Amino acid sequence: MTTEDFRPEKEATTFYPPQRILMGPGPSDTHPRVLAAMARPTLGHLDPVFSEMMDEMKGLLRYSFQTKNMMTFSVSGPGSVGMEMCFVNMIVPGDKVVVCRNGVFGGRMIENVERHGGTAVVVDDDWGKPVDPQKVEDALKQNPDAKILAFVHAETSTGALSDAKTLCEIARRYDCMTIADTVTSLAGSPIYVDEWGIDAIYSGSQKCLSCPPGLSPVSFSERVTDLVKNRQDKVHSWFMDLNQLLGYWGSSTRTYHHTAPTNALYALHESLLMLSEEGLEHSWARHERNHQALKAGFATMGINYLVEEQYRLPQLNSVFIPEGVDEKEVRRRLLDDYSLEIGAGLGAFAGKVWRFGLMGTSSKVENVLFCLNALETVLSDMGMNLERGAAASAAHRYYADNPMS
Ligand SMILES: *Cc1c(COP(=O)(O)O)cnc(C)c1O
């Protein structure tokens, strides 16, 4: 044997990804400014210049979460690591946690609770419905020893938005701390961490922040950091232990914890800067306006929404697939012929709904019009009787009647 015997059979070449338009459940398109930021020189992660950038980023994150929490930073890992970080730090084995499940991600929260030695009290709601606050209140009444309430603000699997403010109010009344999943809501829907009293919150870089995947913005209240500081047992994860990270993110004299993914953090910094330039309210309104225009276009094709109007996420449009349509073929044609990615349904909705993301940079007028034209053409070509151009016209009309203030 020589080293040559271990070469791959197919000769590797430089990878050039095609330019897609990402309108699925995430990732969304990365803004060119953010991509450019990533390509800048790598710095040592304890370099004072890098530390300055990180401090600035913490400030930008506090703005995007609307919080003054000291412990606001980004976890080096995707949204799922942010999720696990909340649970592993806050659950002491034996703790009872009320978990709301109205889609895929609530199910993952239950997994987290159980793997970290907690007991999950599950509050189930149908997929496509928001979390029912009355059911949560009943569960807390019946379980006065519950320590934490965990819920998903924006269920990406269905496109339903839950009332985080009310859920947090209820938790407070029963002396419960809260864990909120805002992976898909941050920058797309209003979030007020301090005003609503969310104790632990996590998000992701690749949904409405227009960043590549791999980072998870998080924020913890003082109640959480006190709890973790005063734990009798060691947190059951070395990497995610908040006590260890306090020395890195919590102080100005940074000591080595792990090598921060410097270039990925330049990207997040740039995307948060863009969000602060745009302004949160403007970003929320932009997501809403593009959603309404897309909806107007869908209506011309008889395409209806899964979620009731008042609970719909503007950034994640789950719609029923028209009857008799080969939905896989539609998605294949959109990808192959239009380089447009949309999402399939999950669980019970596999084959029944499509999920159209309008997240971050992807939430823009030209994407809405392009997507409606592409879908209308593909469906017409596959035999549906549609008036060509009607969908985009309806969207145009919505835009004309509802200018961005
Ligand atoms: C995408 C998503 C996650 C997981 O994030 P990853 O970055 O894929 O690990 C968690 N919760 C919700 C609601 C999401 O949409």
XYZ file of N, CA and C in Angstrom, residues 46 70 77 137 152 257 297 346 349 371:
30
model
N -8.426 35.498 20.147
C -8.195 36.344 21.323
C -7.558 37.681 20.916
N -26.870 40.726 30.125
C -25.417 40.637 29.941
C -25.062 39.409 29.112
N -22.460 26.896 17.047
C -23.183 25.690 16.664
C -24.531 26.117 16.117
N -51.878 26.873 31.096
C -52.257 27.273 32.454
C -52.761 26.056 33.253
N -42.116 26.782 21.480
C -41.574 27.270 20.213
C -42.424 28.467 19.784
N -11.680 29.371 25.746
C -12.667 28.329 26.028
C -12.681 27.352 24.855
N -51.079 36.329 -4.545
C -50.767 35.542 -5.734
C -51.274 34.113 -5.619
N -43.900 18.292 6.440
C -43.307 17.331 7.368
C -44.406 16.544 8.075
N -48.155 16.190 7.343
C -48.370 17.088 6.201
C -47.439 16.801 5.025
N -41.187 33.785 -7.775
C -41.717 32.525 -7.275
C -43.132 32.283 -7.794
